[in-house]
Amino acid sequence: QVQLVESGGGLVQPGGSLRLSCAASRSIFAINLMGWYRQAPGKQRELVASITSASRTVTADSVKGRFTISRDNAKNTLFLQMNSLKPEDTAVYFCNAYGINGIWGQGTQVTVSS
C-alpha cells in the first residue's frame, strides 16, 4: 500500500506562509481522494482540504481563501499552500489518501506564533 510522508512544517509568524508537501511512495494518479487534515492539542482531527483525481477541491470554511490544496501526479506529491497564517492554524497537519478510513502520514507540526 502507498506510504505518505509530510514535510514543510515549522514555526512561522502570524501573516506568514508555509507550503506543506506530502510525498507518496508510489503513483497517486489512481488515488481518487487525497486530503489534508489537522489536529490541534485537545481537539479532534478536522478536514482542512481535499482533492479528487479530477482536481475537484473542498476547503474548510476556516481556511477558505487562505489555503490551497493541489496535487502533482507526475511527482506523486500532494501540496497545501498556506497563506495569511493565524495562531489558530497551529496544529499537526496530516496527509491522507482514500478518506478517513484510508492511509495517513505521520504528520508535520505547524506553529504560528510571534
PDB file of N, CA and C in Angstrom:
ATOM      1  N   GLN A   1       0.826  -1.176   0.000  1.00  0.00           N
ATOM      2  CA  GLN A   1       0.000   0.000   0.000  1.00  0.00           C
ATOM      3  C   GLN A   1       0.873   1.244   0.000  1.00  0.00           C
ATOM      4  N   VAL A   2       0.297   2.345  -0.393  1.00  0.00           N
ATOM      5  CA  VAL A   2       1.058   3.578  -0.502  1.00  0.00           C
ATOM      6  C   VAL A   2       1.437   4.085   0.883  1.00  0.00           C
ATOM      7  N   GLN A   3       2.625   4.655   0.976  1.00  0.00           N
ATOM      8  CA  GLN A   3       3.080   5.333   2.195  1.00  0.00           C
ATOM      9  C   GLN A   3       3.170   6.822   1.910  1.00  0.00           C
ATOM     10  N   LEU A   4       2.852   7.627   2.935  1.00  0.00           N
ATOM     11  CA  LEU A   4       2.800   9.079   2.778  1.00  0.00           C
ATOM     12  C   LEU A   4       3.751   9.735   3.764  1.00  0.00           C
ATOM     13  N   VAL A   5       4.539  10.684   3.300  1.00  0.00           N
ATOM     14  CA  VAL A   5       5.492  11.386   4.159  1.00  0.00           C
ATOM     15  C   VAL A   5       5.321  12.890   3.966  1.00  0.00           C
ATOM     16  N   GLU A   6       4.932  13.565   5.053  1.00  0.00           N
ATOM     17  CA  GLU A   6       4.741  15.008   5.006  1.00  0.00           C
ATOM     18  C   GLU A   6       6.047  15.753   5.296  1.00  0.00           C
ATOM     19  N   SER A   7       6.138  16.957   4.773  1.00  0.00           N
ATOM     20  CA  SER A   7       7.260  17.848   5.069  1.00  0.00           C
ATOM     21  C   SER A   7       6.805  19.289   4.877  1.00  0.00           C
ATOM     22  N   GLY A   8       7.620  20.213   5.373  1.00  0.00           N
ATOM     23  CA  GLY A   8       7.341  21.626   5.148  1.00  0.00           C
ATOM     24  C   GLY A   8       6.788  22.372   6.343  1.00  0.00           C
ATOM     25  N   GLY A   9       6.508  21.663   7.431  1.00  0.00           N
ATOM     26  CA  GLY A   9       6.016  22.345   8.616  1.00  0.00           C
ATOM     27  C   GLY A   9       7.107  23.146   9.293  1.00  0.00           C
ATOM     28  N   GLY A  10       6.706  23.895  10.320  1.00  0.00           N
ATOM     29  CA  GLY A  10       7.683  24.688  11.057  1.00  0.00           C
ATOM     30  C   GLY A  10       7.019  25.800  11.829  1.00  0.00           C
ATOM     31  N   LEU A  11       7.861  26.718  12.301  1.00  0.00           N
ATOM     32  CA  LEU A  11       7.398  27.879  13.056  1.00  0.00           C
ATOM     33  C   LEU A  11       7.335  29.080  12.122  1.00  0.00           C
ATOM     34  N   VAL A  12       6.215  29.776  12.144  1.00  0.00           N
ATOM     35  CA  VAL A  12       6.036  30.937  11.286  1.00  0.00           C
ATOM     36  C   VAL A  12       5.273  32.011  12.060  1.00  0.00           C
ATOM     37  N   GLN A  13       5.536  33.251  11.736  1.00  0.00           N
ATOM     38  CA  GLN A  13       4.829  34.354  12.390  1.00  0.00           C
ATOM     39  C   GLN A  13       3.433  34.524  11.802  1.00  0.00           C
ATOM     40  N   PRO A  14       2.517  35.072  12.575  1.00  0.00           N
ATOM     41  CA  PRO A  14       1.179  35.365  12.017  1.00  0.00           C
ATOM     42  C   PRO A  14       1.296  36.201  10.751  1.00  0.00           C
ATOM     43  N   GLY A  15       0.483  35.835   9.771  1.00  0.00           N
ATOM     44  CA  GLY A  15       0.538  36.502   8.481  1.00  0.00           C
ATOM     45  C   GLY A  15       1.492  35.863   7.493  1.00  0.00           C
ATOM     46  N   GLY A  16       2.297  34.941   7.971  1.00  0.00           N
ATOM     47  CA  GLY A  16       3.270  34.293   7.108  1.00  0.00           C
ATOM     48  C   GLY A  16       2.677  33.163   6.280  1.00  0.00           C
ATOM     49  N   SER A  17       3.561  32.493   5.552  1.00  0.00           N
ATOM     50  CA  SER A  17       3.140  31.417   4.649  1.00  0.00           C
ATOM     51  C   SER A  17       4.019  30.182   4.841  1.00  0.00           C
ATOM     52  N   LEU A  18       3.431  29.047   4.552  1.00  0.00           N
ATOM     53  CA  LEU A  18       4.152  27.771   4.506  1.00  0.00           C
ATOM     54  C   LEU A  18       3.554  26.939   3.380  1.00  0.00           C
ATOM     55  N   ARG A  19       4.374  26.063   2.841  1.00  0.00           N
ATOM     56  CA  ARG A  19       3.888  25.111   1.847  1.00  0.00           C
ATOM     57  C   ARG A  19       4.203  23.714   2.337  1.00  0.00           C
ATOM     58  N   LEU A  20       3.164  22.943   2.588  1.00  0.00           N
ATOM     59  CA  LEU A  20       3.335  21.561   3.002  1.00  0.00           C
ATOM     60  C   LEU A  20       3.366  20.655   1.775  1.00  0.00           C
ATOM     61  N   SER A  21       4.193  19.621   1.870  1.00  0.00           N
ATOM     62  CA  SER A  21       4.264  18.616   0.814  1.00  0.00           C
ATOM     63  C   SER A  21       3.994  17.246   1.410  1.00  0.00           C
ATOM     64  N   CYS A  22       3.415  16.393   0.625  1.00  0.00           N
ATOM     65  CA  CYS A  22       3.165  15.002   1.015  1.00  0.00           C
ATOM     66  C   CYS A  22       3.636  14.119  -0.127  1.00  0.00           C
ATOM     67  N   ALA A  23       4.746  13.439   0.110  1.00  0.00           N
ATOM     68  CA  ALA A  23       5.328  12.575  -0.913  1.00  0.00           C
ATOM     69  C   ALA A  23       4.794  11.164  -0.750  1.00  0.00           C
ATOM     70  N   ALA A  24       4.279  10.611  -1.828  1.00  0.00           N
ATOM     71  CA  ALA A  24       3.761   9.242  -1.814  1.00  0.00           C
ATOM     72  C   ALA A  24       4.816   8.269  -2.338  1.00  0.00           C
ATOM     73  N   SER A  25       4.746   7.040  -1.832  1.00  0.00           N
ATOM     74  CA  SER A  25       5.751   6.028  -2.195  1.00  0.00           C
ATOM     75  C   SER A  25       5.500   5.418  -3.566  1.00  0.00           C
ATOM     76  N   ARG A  26       4.344   5.691  -4.131  1.00  0.00           N
ATOM     77  CA  ARG A  26       4.029   5.205  -5.477  1.00  0.00           C
ATOM     78  C   ARG A  26       3.099   6.190  -6.153  1.00  0.00           C
ATOM     79  N   SER A  27       2.704   5.867  -7.350  1.00  0.00           N
ATOM     80  CA  SER A  27       1.855   6.760  -8.127  1.00  0.00           C
ATOM     81  C   SER A  27       0.551   7.086  -7.397  1.00  0.00           C
ATOM     82  N   ILE A  28       0.192   8.361  -7.440  1.00  0.00           N
ATOM     83  CA  ILE A  28      -1.091   8.778  -6.865  1.00  0.00           C
ATOM     84  C   ILE A  28      -2.135   9.022  -7.949  1.00  0.00           C
ATOM     85  N   PHE A  29      -1.789   8.725  -9.174  1.00  0.00           N
ATOM     86  CA  PHE A  29      -2.691   9.027 -10.300  1.00  0.00           C
ATOM     87  C   PHE A  29      -4.069   8.432 -10.086  1.00  0.00           C
ATOM     88  N   ALA A  30      -4.101   7.201  -9.575  1.00  0.00           N
ATOM     89  CA  ALA A  30      -5.363   6.478  -9.443  1.00  0.00           C
ATOM     90  C   ALA A  30      -6.014   6.649  -8.065  1.00  0.00           C
ATOM     91  N   ILE A  31      -5.406   7.448  -7.204  1.00  0.00           N
ATOM     92  CA  ILE A  31      -5.991   7.678  -5.876  1.00  0.00           C
ATOM     93  C   ILE A  31      -7.042   8.765  -6.018  1.00  0.00           C
ATOM     94  N   ASN A  32      -8.290   8.357  -5.914  1.00  0.00           N
ATOM     95  CA  ASN A  32      -9.383   9.278  -6.208  1.00  0.00           C
ATOM     96  C   ASN A  32      -9.461  10.427  -5.231  1.00  0.00           C
ATOM     97  N   LEU A  33      -9.174  10.160  -3.966  1.00  0.00           N
ATOM     98  CA  LEU A  33      -9.358  11.196  -2.948  1.00  0.00           C
ATOM     99  C   LEU A  33      -8.119  11.312  -2.079  1.00  0.00           C
ATOM    100  N   MET A  34      -7.591  12.528  -1.985  1.00  0.00           N
ATOM    101  CA  MET A  34      -6.491  12.823  -1.075  1.00  0.00           C
ATOM    102  C   MET A  34      -6.837  14.104  -0.319  1.00  0.00           C
ATOM    103  N   GLY A  35      -6.226  14.254   0.839  1.00  0.00           N
ATOM    104  CA  GLY A  35      -6.577  15.433   1.616  1.00  0.00           C
ATOM    105  C   GLY A  35      -5.570  15.763   2.697  1.00  0.00           C
ATOM    106  N   TRP A  36      -5.761  16.925   3.271  1.00  0.00           N
ATOM    107  CA  TRP A  36      -5.007  17.377   4.432  1.00  0.00           C
ATOM    108  C   TRP A  36      -5.981  17.541   5.601  1.00  0.00           C
ATOM    109  N   TYR A  37      -5.574  17.008   6.739  1.00  0.00           N
ATOM    110  CA  TYR A  37      -6.309  17.162   7.981  1.00  0.00           C
ATOM    111  C   TYR A  37      -5.367  17.819   8.994  1.00  0.00           C
ATOM    112  N   ARG A  38      -5.929  18.328  10.061  1.00  0.00           N
ATOM    113  CA  ARG A  38      -5.102  18.868  11.124  1.00  0.00           C
ATOM    114  C   ARG A  38      -5.714  18.545  12.485  1.00  0.00           C
ATOM    115  N   GLN A  39      -4.845  18.496  13.477  1.00  0.00           N
ATOM    116  CA  GLN A  39      -5.294  18.235  14.838  1.00  0.00           C
ATOM    117  C   GLN A  39      -4.529  19.129  15.785  1.00  0.00           C
ATOM    118  N   ALA A  40      -5.268  20.001  16.460  1.00  0.00           N
ATOM    119  CA  ALA A  40      -4.683  20.876  17.461  1.00  0.00           C
ATOM    120  C   ALA A  40      -4.765  20.190  18.824  1.00  0.00           C
ATOM    121  N   PRO A  41      -3.928  20.582  19.770  1.00  0.00           N
ATOM    122  CA  PRO A  41      -3.953  19.956  21.102  1.00  0.00           C
ATOM    123  C   PRO A  41      -5.340  20.041  21.731  1.00  0.00           C
ATOM    124  N   GLY A  42      -5.826  18.901  22.200  1.00  0.00           N
ATOM    125  CA  GLY A  42      -7.114  18.861  22.864  1.00  0.00           C
ATOM    126  C   GLY A  42      -8.313  18.916  21.944  1.00  0.00           C
ATOM    127  N   LYS A  43      -8.071  18.888  20.644  1.00  0.00           N
ATOM    128  CA  LYS A  43      -9.178  18.963  19.679  1.00  0.00           C
ATOM    129  C   LYS A  43      -9.188  17.740  18.776  1.00  0.00           C
ATOM    130  N   GLN A  44     -10.314  17.518  18.138  1.00  0.00           N
ATOM    131  CA  GLN A  44     -10.436  16.411  17.206  1.00  0.00           C
ATOM    132  C   GLN A  44      -9.756  16.755  15.878  1.00  0.00           C
ATOM    133  N   ARG A  45      -9.353  15.721  15.183  1.00  0.00           N
ATOM    134  CA  ARG A  45      -8.781  15.911  13.855  1.00  0.00           C
ATOM    135  C   ARG A  45      -9.880  16.429  12.928  1.00  0.00           C
ATOM    136  N   GLU A  46      -9.533  17.417  12.113  1.00  0.00           N
ATOM    137  CA  GLU A  46     -10.523  18.012  11.215  1.00  0.00           C
ATOM    138  C   GLU A  46      -9.981  18.117   9.798  1.00  0.00           C
ATOM    139  N   LEU A  47     -10.889  18.059   8.856  1.00  0.00           N
ATOM    140  CA  LEU A  47     -10.511  18.207   7.455  1.00  0.00           C
ATOM    141  C   LEU A  47     -10.139  19.649   7.171  1.00  0.00           C
ATOM    142  N   VAL A  48      -9.015  19.834   6.498  1.00  0.00           N
ATOM    143  CA  VAL A  48      -8.601  21.155   6.047  1.00  0.00           C
ATOM    144  C   VAL A  48      -8.998  21.350   4.584  1.00  0.00           C
ATOM    145  N   ALA A  49      -8.620  20.377   3.756  1.00  0.00           N
ATOM    146  CA  ALA A  49      -8.955  20.452   2.339  1.00  0.00           C
ATOM    147  C   ALA A  49      -8.774  19.081   1.721  1.00  0.00           C
ATOM    148  N   SER A  50      -9.544  18.808   0.683  1.00  0.00           N
ATOM    149  CA  SER A  50      -9.414  17.550  -0.045  1.00  0.00           C
ATOM    150  C   SER A  50      -9.447  17.824  -1.542  1.00  0.00           C
ATOM    151  N   ILE A  51      -8.960  16.835  -2.289  1.00  0.00           N
ATOM    152  CA  ILE A  51      -8.899  16.977  -3.744  1.00  0.00           C
ATOM    153  C   ILE A  51      -9.097  15.611  -4.377  1.00  0.00           C
ATOM    154  N   THR A  52      -9.882  15.566  -5.430  1.00  0.00           N
ATOM    155  CA  THR A  52     -10.120  14.314  -6.129  1.00  0.00           C
ATOM    156  C   THR A  52      -9.116  14.151  -7.276  1.00  0.00           C
ATOM    157  N   SER A  53      -9.167  12.989  -7.907  1.00  0.00           N
ATOM    158  CA  SER A  53      -8.293  12.747  -9.056  1.00  0.00           C
ATOM    159  C   SER A  53      -8.632  13.672 -10.217  1.00  0.00           C
ATOM    160  N   ALA A  54      -9.843  14.214 -10.221  1.00  0.00           N
ATOM    161  CA  ALA A  54     -10.244  15.182 -11.244  1.00  0.00           C
ATOM    162  C   ALA A  54      -9.964  16.613 -10.800  1.00  0.00           C
ATOM    163  N   SER A  55      -9.235  16.736  -9.691  1.00  0.00           N
ATOM    164  CA  SER A  55      -8.833  18.030  -9.135  1.00  0.00           C
ATOM    165  C   SER A  55      -9.993  18.876  -8.628  1.00  0.00           C
ATOM    166  N   ARG A  56     -11.062  18.217  -8.254  1.00  0.00           N
ATOM    167  CA  ARG A  56     -12.146  18.929  -7.573  1.00  0.00           C
ATOM    168  C   ARG A  56     -11.746  19.067  -6.115  1.00  0.00           C
ATOM    169  N   THR A  57     -11.914  20.255  -5.569  1.00  0.00           N
ATOM    170  CA  THR A  57     -11.447  20.507  -4.212  1.00  0.00           C
ATOM    171  C   THR A  57     -12.586  20.882  -3.269  1.00  0.00           C
ATOM    172  N   VAL A  58     -12.358  20.571  -2.019  1.00  0.00           N
ATOM    173  CA  VAL A  58     -13.219  21.009  -0.931  1.00  0.00           C
ATOM    174  C   VAL A  58     -12.297  21.645   0.107  1.00  0.00           C
ATOM    175  N   THR A  59     -12.667  22.825   0.589  1.00  0.00           N
ATOM    176  CA  THR A  59     -11.836  23.535   1.558  1.00  0.00           C
ATOM    177  C   THR A  59     -12.689  23.935   2.751  1.00  0.00           C
ATOM    178  N   ALA A  60     -12.166  23.732   3.938  1.00  0.00           N
ATOM    179  CA  ALA A  60     -12.882  24.107   5.154  1.00  0.00           C
ATOM    180  C   ALA A  60     -13.109  25.613   5.191  1.00  0.00           C
ATOM    181  N   ASP A  61     -14.239  26.001   5.730  1.00  0.00           N
ATOM    182  CA  ASP A  61     -14.566  27.431   5.805  1.00  0.00           C
ATOM    183  C   ASP A  61     -13.512  28.227   6.568  1.00  0.00           C
ATOM    184  N   SER A  62     -12.917  27.586   7.566  1.00  0.00           N
ATOM    185  CA  SER A  62     -11.956  28.287   8.423  1.00  0.00           C
ATOM    186  C   SER A  62     -10.678  28.681   7.684  1.00  0.00           C
ATOM    187  N   VAL A  63     -10.409  28.043   6.553  1.00  0.00           N
ATOM    188  CA  VAL A  63      -9.172  28.342   5.814  1.00  0.00           C
ATOM    189  C   VAL A  63      -9.439  28.787   4.386  1.00  0.00           C
ATOM    190  N   LYS A  64     -10.705  28.868   4.017  1.00  0.00           N
ATOM    191  CA  LYS A  64     -11.055  29.243   2.644  1.00  0.00           C
ATOM    192  C   LYS A  64     -10.494  30.630   2.322  1.00  0.00           C
ATOM    193  N   GLY A  65      -9.897  30.724   1.135  1.00  0.00           N
ATOM    194  CA  GLY A  65      -9.292  31.987   0.732  1.00  0.00           C
ATOM    195  C   GLY A  65      -7.868  32.163   1.205  1.00  0.00           C
ATOM    196  N   ARG A  66      -7.419  31.286   2.094  1.00  0.00           N
ATOM    197  CA  ARG A  66      -6.039  31.367   2.607  1.00  0.00           C
ATOM    198  C   ARG A  66      -5.223  30.133   2.243  1.00  0.00           C
ATOM    199  N   PHE A  67      -5.851  28.971   2.220  1.00  0.00           N
ATOM    200  CA  PHE A  67      -5.166  27.710   1.943  1.00  0.00           C
ATOM    201  C   PHE A  67      -5.607  27.175   0.584  1.00  0.00           C
ATOM    202  N   THR A  68      -4.660  26.568  -0.118  1.00  0.00           N
ATOM    203  CA  THR A  68      -4.949  25.959  -1.419  1.00  0.00           C
ATOM    204  C   THR A  68      -4.329  24.576  -1.489  1.00  0.00           C
ATOM    205  N   ILE A  69      -5.153  23.590  -1.800  1.00  0.00           N
ATOM    206  CA  ILE A  69      -4.664  22.222  -1.975  1.00  0.00           C
ATOM    207  C   ILE A  69      -4.434  21.965  -3.457  1.00  0.00           C
ATOM    208  N   SER A  70      -3.392  21.197  -3.750  1.00  0.00           N
ATOM    209  CA  SER A  70      -3.126  20.820  -5.139  1.00  0.00           C
ATOM    210  C   SER A  70      -2.388  19.484  -5.140  1.00  0.00           C
ATOM    211  N   ARG A  71      -2.332  18.869  -6.301  1.00  0.00           N
ATOM    212  CA  ARG A  71      -1.635  17.594  -6.437  1.00  0.00           C
ATOM    213  C   ARG A  71      -0.853  17.602  -7.740  1.00  0.00           C
ATOM    214  N   ASP A  72       0.313  16.978  -7.703  1.00  0.00           N
ATOM    215  CA  ASP A  72       1.144  16.797  -8.894  1.00  0.00           C
ATOM    216  C   ASP A  72       1.296  15.300  -9.093  1.00  0.00           C
ATOM    217  N   ASN A  73       0.480  14.733  -9.956  1.00  0.00           N
ATOM    218  CA  ASN A  73       0.505  13.289 -10.154  1.00  0.00           C
ATOM    219  C   ASN A  73       1.846  12.815 -10.733  1.00  0.00           C
ATOM    220  N   ALA A  74       2.477  13.645 -11.516  1.00  0.00           N
ATOM    221  CA  ALA A  74       3.763  13.259 -12.117  1.00  0.00           C
ATOM    222  C   ALA A  74       4.854  13.120 -11.056  1.00  0.00           C
ATOM    223  N   LYS A  75       4.721  13.895  -9.972  1.00  0.00           N
ATOM    224  CA  LYS A  75       5.711  13.841  -8.891  1.00  0.00           C
ATOM    225  C   LYS A  75       5.207  13.067  -7.680  1.00  0.00           C
ATOM    226  N   ASN A  76       4.019  12.478  -7.798  1.00  0.00           N
ATOM    227  CA  ASN A  76       3.435  11.690  -6.698  1.00  0.00           C
ATOM    228  C   ASN A  76       3.378  12.503  -5.406  1.00  0.00           C
ATOM    229  N   THR A  77       2.989  13.755  -5.518  1.00  0.00           N
ATOM    230  CA  THR A  77       3.041  14.661  -4.374  1.00  0.00           C
ATOM    231  C   THR A  77       1.755  15.471  -4.243  1.00  0.00           C
ATOM    232  N   LEU A  78       1.331  15.606  -3.003  1.00  0.00           N
ATOM    233  CA  LEU A  78       0.197  16.446  -2.633  1.00  0.00           C
ATOM    234  C   LEU A  78       0.742  17.679  -1.923  1.00  0.00           C
ATOM    235  N   PHE A  79       0.128  18.837  -2.178  1.00  0.00           N
ATOM    236  CA  PHE A  79       0.608  20.077  -1.585  1.00  0.00           C
ATOM    237  C   PHE A  79      -0.511  20.785  -0.827  1.00  0.00           C
ATOM    238  N   LEU A  80      -0.095  21.617   0.125  1.00  0.00           N
ATOM    239  CA  LEU A  80      -1.013  22.537   0.781  1.00  0.00           C
ATOM    240  C   LEU A  80      -0.290  23.872   0.932  1.00  0.00           C
ATOM    241  N   GLN A  81      -0.717  24.855   0.159  1.00  0.00           N
ATOM    242  CA  GLN A  81      -0.162  26.194   0.270  1.00  0.00           C
ATOM    243  C   GLN A  81      -0.975  26.955   1.303  1.00  0.00           C
ATOM    244  N   MET A  82      -0.287  27.432   2.338  1.00  0.00           N
ATOM    245  CA  MET A  82      -0.961  28.109   3.440  1.00  0.00           C
ATOM    246  C   MET A  82      -0.466  29.549   3.517  1.00  0.00           C
ATOM    247  N   ASN A  83      -1.362  30.481   3.313  1.00  0.00           N
ATOM    248  CA  ASN A  83      -1.040  31.904   3.379  1.00  0.00           C
ATOM    249  C   ASN A  83      -1.815  32.579   4.504  1.00  0.00           C
ATOM    250  N   SER A  84      -1.386  33.759   4.875  1.00  0.00           N
ATOM    251  CA  SER A  84      -2.060  34.541   5.916  1.00  0.00           C
ATOM    252  C   SER A  84      -2.328  33.697   7.154  1.00  0.00           C
ATOM    253  N   LEU A  85      -1.310  33.004   7.601  1.00  0.00           N
ATOM    254  CA  LEU A  85      -1.468  32.076   8.724  1.00  0.00           C
ATOM    255  C   LEU A  85      -1.833  32.803  10.006  1.00  0.00           C
ATOM    256  N   LYS A  86      -2.653  32.137  10.796  1.00  0.00           N
ATOM    257  CA  LYS A  86      -3.129  32.675  12.075  1.00  0.00           C
ATOM    258  C   LYS A  86      -2.699  31.739  13.211  1.00  0.00           C
ATOM    259  N   PRO A  87      -2.625  32.250  14.435  1.00  0.00           N
ATOM    260  CA  PRO A  87      -2.276  31.369  15.559  1.00  0.00           C
ATOM    261  C   PRO A  87      -3.204  30.160  15.676  1.00  0.00           C
ATOM    262  N   GLU A  88      -4.453  30.334  15.324  1.00  0.00           N
ATOM    263  CA  GLU A  88      -5.391  29.209  15.412  1.00  0.00           C
ATOM    264  C   GLU A  88      -5.167  28.141  14.346  1.00  0.00           C
ATOM    265  N   ASP A  89      -4.260  28.371  13.428  1.00  0.00           N
ATOM    266  CA  ASP A  89      -3.877  27.348  12.455  1.00  0.00           C
ATOM    267  C   ASP A  89      -2.823  26.395  13.028  1.00  0.00           C
ATOM    268  N   THR A  90      -2.335  26.695  14.217  1.00  0.00           N
ATOM    269  CA  THR A  90      -1.345  25.835  14.851  1.00  0.00           C
ATOM    270  C   THR A  90      -1.915  24.443  15.096  1.00  0.00           C
ATOM    271  N   ALA A  91      -1.220  23.434  14.583  1.00  0.00           N
ATOM    272  CA  ALA A  91      -1.706  22.053  14.684  1.00  0.00           C
ATOM    273  C   ALA A  91      -0.679  21.126  14.048  1.00  0.00           C
ATOM    274  N   VAL A  92      -0.903  19.842  14.221  1.00  0.00           N
ATOM    275  CA  VAL A  92      -0.192  18.842  13.424  1.00  0.00           C
ATOM    276  C   VAL A  92      -1.029  18.593  12.177  1.00  0.00           C
ATOM    277  N   TYR A  93      -0.396  18.686  11.039  1.00  0.00           N
ATOM    278  CA  TYR A  93      -1.080  18.522   9.758  1.00  0.00           C
ATOM    279  C   TYR A  93      -0.749  17.141   9.186  1.00  0.00           C
ATOM    280  N   PHE A  94      -1.798  16.437   8.794  1.00  0.00           N
ATOM    281  CA  PHE A  94      -1.668  15.069   8.296  1.00  0.00           C
ATOM    282  C   PHE A  94      -2.120  14.979   6.843  1.00  0.00           C
ATOM    283  N   CYS A  95      -1.378  14.233   6.080  1.00  0.00           N
ATOM    284  CA  CYS A  95      -1.747  13.898   4.715  1.00  0.00           C
ATOM    285  C   CYS A  95      -2.572  12.605   4.745  1.00  0.00           C
ATOM    286  N   ASN A  96      -3.536  12.515   3.844  1.00  0.00           N
ATOM    287  CA  ASN A  96      -4.427  11.355   3.836  1.00  0.00           C
ATOM    288  C   ASN A  96      -4.737  10.934   2.411  1.00  0.00           C
ATOM    289  N   ALA A  97      -4.857   9.626   2.243  1.00  0.00           N
ATOM    290  CA  ALA A  97      -5.306   9.069   0.963  1.00  0.00           C
ATOM    291  C   ALA A  97      -6.484   8.150   1.227  1.00  0.00           C
ATOM    292  N   TYR A  98      -7.495   8.223   0.390  1.00  0.00           N
ATOM    293  CA  TYR A  98      -8.670   7.356   0.434  1.00  0.00           C
ATOM    294  C   TYR A  98      -9.644   7.696   1.562  1.00  0.00           C
ATOM    295  N   GLY A  99      -9.555   8.875   2.156  1.00  0.00           N
ATOM    296  CA  GLY A  99     -10.528   9.252   3.160  1.00  0.00           C
ATOM    297  C   GLY A  99     -10.135   8.850   4.566  1.00  0.00           C
ATOM    298  N   ILE A 100     -11.045   9.124   5.524  1.00  0.00           N
ATOM    299  CA  ILE A 100     -10.685   8.990   6.937  1.00  0.00           C
ATOM    300  C   ILE A 100     -10.384   7.551   7.335  1.00  0.00           C
ATOM    301  N   ASN A 101     -10.880   6.588   6.624  1.00  0.00           N
ATOM    302  CA  ASN A 101     -10.563   5.182   6.920  1.00  0.00           C
ATOM    303  C   ASN A 101      -9.423   4.673   6.043  1.00  0.00           C
ATOM    304  N   GLY A 102      -8.716   5.589   5.420  1.00  0.00           N
ATOM    305  CA  GLY A 102      -7.658   5.208   4.498  1.00  0.00           C
ATOM    306  C   GLY A 102      -6.277   5.251   5.124  1.00  0.00           C
ATOM    307  N   ILE A 103      -5.349   5.857   4.408  1.00  0.00           N
ATOM    308  CA  ILE A 103      -3.941   5.844   4.781  1.00  0.00           C
ATOM    309  C   ILE A 103      -3.507   7.234   5.231  1.00  0.00           C
ATOM    310  N   TRP A 104      -2.707   7.269   6.299  1.00  0.00           N
ATOM    311  CA  TRP A 104      -2.273   8.523   6.890  1.00  0.00           C
ATOM    312  C   TRP A 104      -0.749   8.638   6.891  1.00  0.00           C
ATOM    313  N   GLY A 105      -0.278   9.859   6.777  1.00  0.00           N
ATOM    314  CA  GLY A 105       1.120  10.132   7.021  1.00  0.00           C
ATOM    315  C   GLY A 105       1.354  10.311   8.510  1.00  0.00           C
ATOM    316  N   GLN A 106       2.618  10.591   8.866  1.00  0.00           N
ATOM    317  CA  GLN A 106       2.959  10.698  10.278  1.00  0.00           C
ATOM    318  C   GLN A 106       2.680  12.074  10.842  1.00  0.00           C
ATOM    319  N   GLY A 107       2.448  13.049   9.978  1.00  0.00           N
ATOM    320  CA  GLY A 107       2.120  14.397  10.420  1.00  0.00           C
ATOM    321  C   GLY A 107       3.320  15.317  10.452  1.00  0.00           C
ATOM    322  N   THR A 108       3.045  16.602  10.304  1.00  0.00           N
ATOM    323  CA  THR A 108       4.082  17.624  10.404  1.00  0.00           C
ATOM    324  C   THR A 108       3.525  18.793  11.228  1.00  0.00           C
ATOM    325  N   GLN A 109       4.339  19.280  12.145  1.00  0.00           N
ATOM    326  CA  GLN A 109       3.886  20.328  13.062  1.00  0.00           C
ATOM    327  C   GLN A 109       3.955  21.693  12.380  1.00  0.00           C
ATOM    328  N   VAL A 110       2.871  22.438  12.509  1.00  0.00           N
ATOM    329  CA  VAL A 110       2.835  23.834  12.077  1.00  0.00           C
ATOM    330  C   VAL A 110       2.514  24.681  13.306  1.00  0.00           C
ATOM    331  N   THR A 111       3.386  25.625  13.598  1.00  0.00           N
ATOM    332  CA  THR A 111       3.183  26.512  14.734  1.00  0.00           C
ATOM    333  C   THR A 111       3.193  27.951  14.245  1.00  0.00           C
ATOM    334  N   VAL A 112       2.119  28.668  14.533  1.00  0.00           N
ATOM    335  CA  VAL A 112       2.002  30.069  14.129  1.00  0.00           C
ATOM    336  C   VAL A 112       2.046  30.917  15.397  1.00  0.00           C
ATOM    337  N   SER A 113       3.136  31.626  15.547  1.00  0.00           N
ATOM    338  CA  SER A 113       3.339  32.383  16.777  1.00  0.00           C
ATOM    339  C   SER A 113       4.343  33.494  16.547  1.00  0.00           C
ATOM    340  N   SER A 114       4.149  34.599  17.265  1.00  0.00           N
ATOM    341  CA  SER A 114       5.107  35.694  17.200  1.00  0.00           C
ATOM    342  C   SER A 114       6.138  35.567  18.318  1.00  0.00           C
TER     343      SER A 114
END
